[in-house]
C-alpha atoms as a PDB file:
ATOM      1  CA  ALA A   1      88.154 116.161  66.129  1.00  0.00           C
ATOM      2  CA  PRO A   2      89.333 112.962  67.785  1.00  0.00           C
ATOM      3  CA  PRO A   3      88.811 109.796  65.743  1.00  0.00           C
ATOM      4  CA  ALA A   4      85.631 107.871  66.553  1.00  0.00           C
ATOM      5  CA  GLU A   5      86.153 104.644  68.468  1.00  0.00           C
ATOM      6  CA  ALA A   6      85.527 101.500  66.520  1.00  0.00           C
ATOM      7  CA  PRO A   7      82.237  99.877  67.516  1.00  0.00           C
ATOM      8  CA  GLN A   8      82.576  96.833  69.735  1.00  0.00           C
ATOM      9  CA  THR A   9      81.486  93.774  67.778  1.00  0.00           C
ATOM     10  CA  ALA A  10      81.802  91.068  70.412  1.00  0.00           C
ATOM     11  CA  ALA A  11      81.046  90.972  74.113  1.00  0.00           C
ATOM     12  CA  PRO A  12      83.843  89.981  76.477  1.00  0.00           C
ATOM     13  CA  ALA A  13      84.196  86.218  76.843  1.00  0.00           C
ATOM     14  CA  ALA A  14      83.066  86.229  80.447  1.00  0.00           C
ATOM     15  CA  GLN A  15      81.474  88.854  82.579  1.00  0.00           C
ATOM     16  CA  PRO A  16      82.780  89.042  86.152  1.00  0.00           C
ATOM     17  CA  PRO A  17      80.172  88.195  88.785  1.00  0.00           C
ATOM     18  CA  ALA A  18      78.253  91.180  90.148  1.00  0.00           C
ATOM     19  CA  GLU A  19      79.719  90.420  93.570  1.00  0.00           C
ATOM     20  CA  LYS A  20      83.080  88.813  93.982  1.00  0.00           C
ATOM     21  CA  PRO A  21      82.427  85.456  95.658  1.00  0.00           C
ATOM     22  CA  ALA A  22      83.867  84.910  99.084  1.00  0.00           C
ATOM     23  CA  PRO A  23      86.663  82.371  99.412  1.00  0.00           C
ATOM     24  CA  ALA A  24      85.263  78.828  99.573  1.00  0.00           C
ATOM     25  CA  LEU A  25      84.239  77.947 103.098  1.00  0.00           C
ATOM     26  CA  GLU A  26      85.888  75.021 104.816  1.00  0.00           C
ATOM     27  CA  VAL A  27      84.750  72.483 107.376  1.00  0.00           C
ATOM     28  CA  GLY A  28      85.045  73.998 110.840  1.00  0.00           C
ATOM     29  CA  THR A  29      84.040  77.526 109.814  1.00  0.00           C
ATOM     30  CA  ALA A  30      80.810  79.253 110.829  1.00  0.00           C
ATOM     31  CA  ALA A  31      78.084  79.012 108.195  1.00  0.00           C
ATOM     32  CA  PRO A  32      77.032  82.491 107.013  1.00  0.00           C
ATOM     33  CA  ASP A  33      73.460  83.211 108.063  1.00  0.00           C
ATOM     34  CA  PHE A  34      70.802  83.841 105.443  1.00  0.00           C
ATOM     35  CA  GLU A  35      67.097  84.463 105.151  1.00  0.00           C
ATOM     36  CA  LEU A  36      65.360  83.355 101.952  1.00  0.00           C
ATOM     37  CA  PRO A  37      61.788  83.020 100.687  1.00  0.00           C
ATOM     38  CA  MET A  38      60.395  79.498 100.543  1.00  0.00           C
ATOM     39  CA  MET A  39      58.511  78.113  97.568  1.00  0.00           C
ATOM     40  CA  GLY A  40      54.920  77.995  98.689  1.00  0.00           C
ATOM     41  CA  GLY A  41      55.287  80.929 101.061  1.00  0.00           C
ATOM     42  CA  GLY A  42      57.098  81.992 104.204  1.00  0.00           C
ATOM     43  CA  THR A  43      60.812  82.414 104.760  1.00  0.00           C
ATOM     44  CA  VAL A  44      63.634  80.374 106.228  1.00  0.00           C
ATOM     45  CA  LYS A  45      66.540  81.699 108.252  1.00  0.00           C
ATOM     46  CA  LEU A  46      69.557  79.498 108.979  1.00  0.00           C
ATOM     47  CA  SER A  47      70.128  80.971 112.429  1.00  0.00           C
ATOM     48  CA  ASP A  48      66.615  79.870 113.499  1.00  0.00           C
ATOM     49  CA  ALA A  49      67.976  76.317 113.696  1.00  0.00           C
ATOM     50  CA  ALA A  50      70.875  77.286 115.990  1.00  0.00           C
ATOM     51  CA  GLY A  51      71.027  75.341 119.199  1.00  0.00           C
ATOM     52  CA  SER A  52      68.443  72.769 118.209  1.00  0.00           C
ATOM     53  CA  LYS A  53      68.832  71.358 114.685  1.00  0.00           C
ATOM     54  CA  VAL A  54      71.447  70.062 112.305  1.00  0.00           C
ATOM     55  CA  VAL A  55      70.816  71.570 108.860  1.00  0.00           C
ATOM     56  CA  VAL A  56      71.583  69.897 105.547  1.00  0.00           C
ATOM     57  CA  ILE A  57      71.936  72.576 102.873  1.00  0.00           C
ATOM     58  CA  ALA A  58      71.652  71.428  99.268  1.00  0.00           C
ATOM     59  CA  LEU A  59      72.358  74.202  96.755  1.00  0.00           C
ATOM     60  CA  TRP A  60      71.078  73.296  93.293  1.00  0.00           C
ATOM     61  CA  ALA A  61      69.954  74.639  89.926  1.00  0.00           C
ATOM     62  CA  ALA A  62      67.587  73.317  87.286  1.00  0.00           C
ATOM     63  CA  TYR A  63      70.199  73.354  84.485  1.00  0.00           C
ATOM     64  CA  ASN A  64      72.213  70.597  86.194  1.00  0.00           C
ATOM     65  CA  ASP A  65      70.738  67.072  86.173  1.00  0.00           C
ATOM     66  CA  TYR A  66      73.217  65.948  88.841  1.00  0.00           C
ATOM     67  CA  CYS A  67      71.234  68.200  91.151  1.00  0.00           C
ATOM     68  CA  ALA A  68      68.277  65.824  90.777  1.00  0.00           C
ATOM     69  CA  ASP A  69      70.431  62.985  92.151  1.00  0.00           C
ATOM     70  CA  GLN A  70      71.602  65.271  94.972  1.00  0.00           C
ATOM     71  CA  LEU A  71      68.026  66.272  95.866  1.00  0.00           C
ATOM     72  CA  ARG A  72      66.862  62.661  95.737  1.00  0.00           C
ATOM     73  CA  ALA A  73      69.596  61.784  98.263  1.00  0.00           C
ATOM     74  CA  VAL A  74      68.683  64.626 100.609  1.00  0.00           C
ATOM     75  CA  GLN A  75      64.981  63.826 100.250  1.00  0.00           C
ATOM     76  CA  GLN A  76      65.755  60.277 101.466  1.00  0.00           C
ATOM     77  CA  ILE A  77      67.815  61.700 104.333  1.00  0.00           C
ATOM     78  CA  ALA A  78      64.913  63.980 105.314  1.00  0.00           C
ATOM     79  CA  ALA A  79      62.597  60.957 105.475  1.00  0.00           C
ATOM     80  CA  GLN A  80      64.910  59.301 108.033  1.00  0.00           C
ATOM     81  CA  TYR A  81      64.927  62.132 110.592  1.00  0.00           C
ATOM     82  CA  ASP A  82      62.433  64.132 112.605  1.00  0.00           C
ATOM     83  CA  GLU A  83      62.250  67.744 111.354  1.00  0.00           C
ATOM     84  CA  ALA A  84      62.800  68.898 114.946  1.00  0.00           C
ATOM     85  CA  VAL A  85      66.300  67.334 114.842  1.00  0.00           C
ATOM     86  CA  VAL A  86      67.429  67.584 111.191  1.00  0.00           C
ATOM     87  CA  GLN A  87      66.298  70.263 108.771  1.00  0.00           C
ATOM     88  CA  VAL A  88      66.857  69.594 105.085  1.00  0.00           C
ATOM     89  CA  LEU A  89      66.895  72.722 103.014  1.00  0.00           C
ATOM     90  CA  ALA A  90      67.196  72.657  99.243  1.00  0.00           C
ATOM     91  CA  ILE A  91      68.232  76.120  98.049  1.00  0.00           C
ATOM     92  CA  ASN A  92      67.642  76.824  94.391  1.00  0.00           C
ATOM     93  CA  ASP A  93      70.368  78.999  92.884  1.00  0.00           C
ATOM     94  CA  ARG A  94      69.052  81.714  90.541  1.00  0.00           C
ATOM     95  CA  ASP A  95      66.071  79.958  88.942  1.00  0.00           C
ATOM     96  CA  THR A  96      62.564  81.363  89.008  1.00  0.00           C
ATOM     97  CA  ALA A  97      59.977  79.576  91.148  1.00  0.00           C
ATOM     98  CA  THR A  98      58.334  78.287  87.955  1.00  0.00           C
ATOM     99  CA  ILE A  99      61.533  76.746  86.618  1.00  0.00           C
ATOM    100  CA  ALA A 100      62.410  75.263  90.021  1.00  0.00           C
ATOM    101  CA  LYS A 101      58.931  73.697  90.309  1.00  0.00           C
ATOM    102  CA  GLN A 102      59.119  72.247  86.782  1.00  0.00           C
ATOM    103  CA  PHE A 103      62.461  70.626  87.667  1.00  0.00           C
ATOM    104  CA  LEU A 104      61.092  69.174  90.910  1.00  0.00           C
ATOM    105  CA  ASP A 105      57.988  67.847  89.150  1.00  0.00           C
ATOM    106  CA  LYS A 106      60.004  66.370  86.253  1.00  0.00           C
ATOM    107  CA  HIS A 107      62.226  64.460  88.679  1.00  0.00           C
ATOM    108  CA  GLN A 108      59.386  63.640  91.129  1.00  0.00           C
ATOM    109  CA  LEU A 109      61.121  65.369  94.035  1.00  0.00           C
ATOM    110  CA  ASP A 110      59.437  66.630  97.170  1.00  0.00           C
ATOM    111  CA  VAL A 111      61.816  68.688  99.284  1.00  0.00           C
ATOM    112  CA  PRO A 112      61.410  72.060 100.980  1.00  0.00           C
ATOM    113  CA  VAL A 113      62.915  74.634  98.611  1.00  0.00           C
ATOM    114  CA  ALA A 114      64.147  78.149  99.324  1.00  0.00           C
ATOM    115  CA  LEU A 115      64.699  80.463  96.385  1.00  0.00           C
ATOM    116  CA  ASP A 116      67.953  82.382  96.037  1.00  0.00           C
ATOM    117  CA  ILE A 117      67.158  84.434  92.942  1.00  0.00           C
ATOM    118  CA  ASN A 118      70.280  86.595  93.228  1.00  0.00           C
ATOM    119  CA  GLY A 119      72.863  83.896  94.010  1.00  0.00           C
ATOM    120  CA  GLU A 120      73.616  85.311  97.458  1.00  0.00           C
ATOM    121  CA  ILE A 121      74.307  81.930  99.044  1.00  0.00           C
ATOM    122  CA  ALA A 122      76.757  80.840  96.335  1.00  0.00           C
ATOM    123  CA  ALA A 123      78.593  84.151  96.783  1.00  0.00           C
ATOM    124  CA  ALA A 124      78.625  84.050 100.606  1.00  0.00           C
ATOM    125  CA  TYR A 125      79.711  80.400 100.738  1.00  0.00           C
ATOM    126  CA  GLY A 126      82.244  80.732  97.911  1.00  0.00           C
ATOM    127  CA  ILE A 127      80.495  78.072  95.824  1.00  0.00           C
ATOM    128  CA  ALA A 128      81.833  77.734  92.286  1.00  0.00           C
ATOM    129  CA  GLU A 129      80.025  74.558  91.185  1.00  0.00           C
ATOM    130  CA  LEU A 130      76.729  72.820  91.727  1.00  0.00           C
ATOM    131  CA  PRO A 131      75.424  70.694  93.250  1.00  0.00           C
ATOM    132  CA  TYR A 132      76.824  71.675  96.647  1.00  0.00           C
ATOM    133  CA  THR A 133      75.829  70.017  99.910  1.00  0.00           C
ATOM    134  CA  ALA A 134      76.838  71.063 103.403  1.00  0.00           C
ATOM    135  CA  VAL A 135      75.997  69.863 106.920  1.00  0.00           C
ATOM    136  CA  VAL A 136      75.769  72.617 109.544  1.00  0.00           C
ATOM    137  CA  ASP A 137      75.749  71.520 113.189  1.00  0.00           C
ATOM    138  CA  GLN A 138      73.572  72.869 116.010  1.00  0.00           C
ATOM    139  CA  GLN A 139      76.162  75.568 116.747  1.00  0.00           C
ATOM    140  CA  GLY A 140      76.106  76.868 113.159  1.00  0.00           C
ATOM    141  CA  VAL A 141      79.465  75.360 112.199  1.00  0.00           C
ATOM    142  CA  ILE A 142      79.978  73.594 108.867  1.00  0.00           C
ATOM    143  CA  GLN A 143      80.827  69.940 109.563  1.00  0.00           C
ATOM    144  CA  LYS A 144      80.778  68.476 106.054  1.00  0.00           C
ATOM    145  CA  ILE A 145      80.975  69.825 102.509  1.00  0.00           C
ATOM    146  CA  GLN A 146      80.404  67.894  99.318  1.00  0.00           C
ATOM    147  CA  LYS A 147      81.096  69.732  96.059  1.00  0.00           C
ATOM    148  CA  GLY A 148      79.402  68.030  93.124  1.00  0.00           C
ATOM    149  CA  TYR A 149      77.406  64.824  93.290  1.00  0.00           C
ATOM    150  CA  ILE A 150      78.823  61.431  94.258  1.00  0.00           C
ATOM    151  CA  PRO A 151      76.807  58.191  94.459  1.00  0.00           C
ATOM    152  CA  SER A 152      77.700  57.823  98.161  1.00  0.00           C
ATOM    153  CA  LEU A 153      76.235  61.253  99.045  1.00  0.00           C
ATOM    154  CA  GLN A 154      73.283  59.833 101.002  1.00  0.00           C
ATOM    155  CA  SER A 155      75.434  57.471 103.094  1.00  0.00           C
ATOM    156  CA  ASP A 156      78.178  60.086 103.583  1.00  0.00           C
ATOM    157  CA  ILE A 157      75.743  62.715 104.811  1.00  0.00           C
ATOM    158  CA  GLY A 158      73.840  60.119 106.840  1.00  0.00           C
ATOM    159  CA  GLY A 159      77.064  59.067 108.559  1.00  0.00           C
ATOM    160  CA  LYS A 160      77.912  62.662 109.433  1.00  0.00           C
ATOM    161  CA  LEU A 161      74.399  63.210 110.793  1.00  0.00           C
ATOM    162  CA  ARG A 162      74.619  60.089 112.950  1.00  0.00           C
ATOM    163  CA  SER A 163      77.949  61.204 114.410  1.00  0.00           C
ATOM    164  CA  LEU A 164      76.575  64.689 115.183  1.00  0.00           C
ATOM    165  CA  LEU A 165      73.364  63.387 116.745  1.00  0.00           C
ATOM    166  CA  GLU A 166      74.723  60.472 118.781  1.00  0.00           C
ATOM    167  CA  SER A 167      75.184  60.907 122.454  1.00  0.00           C
ATOM    168  CA  PRO A 168      78.652  59.878 123.656  1.00  0.00           C
ATOM    169  CA  ALA A 169      78.891  56.121 123.364  1.00  0.00           C
ATOM    170  CA  SER A 170      79.132  54.131 126.536  1.00  0.00           C
ATOM    171  CA  PRO A 171      81.673  51.293 126.758  1.00  0.00           C
ATOM    172  CA  ALA A 172      78.825  48.744 126.646  1.00  0.00           C
ATOM    173  CA  SER A 173      77.485  50.091 123.365  1.00  0.00           C
ATOM    174  CA  GLU A 174      80.968  50.151 121.866  1.00  0.00           C
ATOM    175  CA  GLU A 175      81.379  46.473 122.712  1.00  0.00           C
ATOM    176  CA  ALA A 176      78.006  45.692 121.162  1.00  0.00           C
ATOM    177  CA  ASP A 177      79.152  47.354 117.902  1.00  0.00           C
ATOM    178  CA  ASP A 178      82.122  44.974 117.674  1.00  0.00           C
ATOM    179  CA  THR A 179      80.061  41.787 117.785  1.00  0.00           C
END
């Protein structure tokens, strides 16, 4: 009889992800479409904004306190723009609705949250670290990516939104900016 295999006493150090993540997306590439359930009911689909809205995607998870700073910044951005022009979408990565709500309550955050229980967005966008913030223009093209949190996130995203939403400047308005 063949010798019995020794029992395995330790699990491998790291399990590979169930799905191999896509390569990290870059500015100028089309944002992969998705449809996710929203906390509080309903669903959201990225392609529904095509042609009319700029979308700020903020991928976050409750285990990372930097995500609270990220969500606070995008919450302030949302307050500055009409929802018909800019859609802010906080996507929770792999937490239950209960855990996500506890995190939002703890940090006194009020943002629309979609739930990505299976980590599909992180895989499709090639996201290896959170928080992750992206600006997707009206044509569905990624115009800005911020990996991690930086204190200038709100102003950086705000600047990108202004440049995407401005109509072409006339010479008179350019002169006014110089004075």
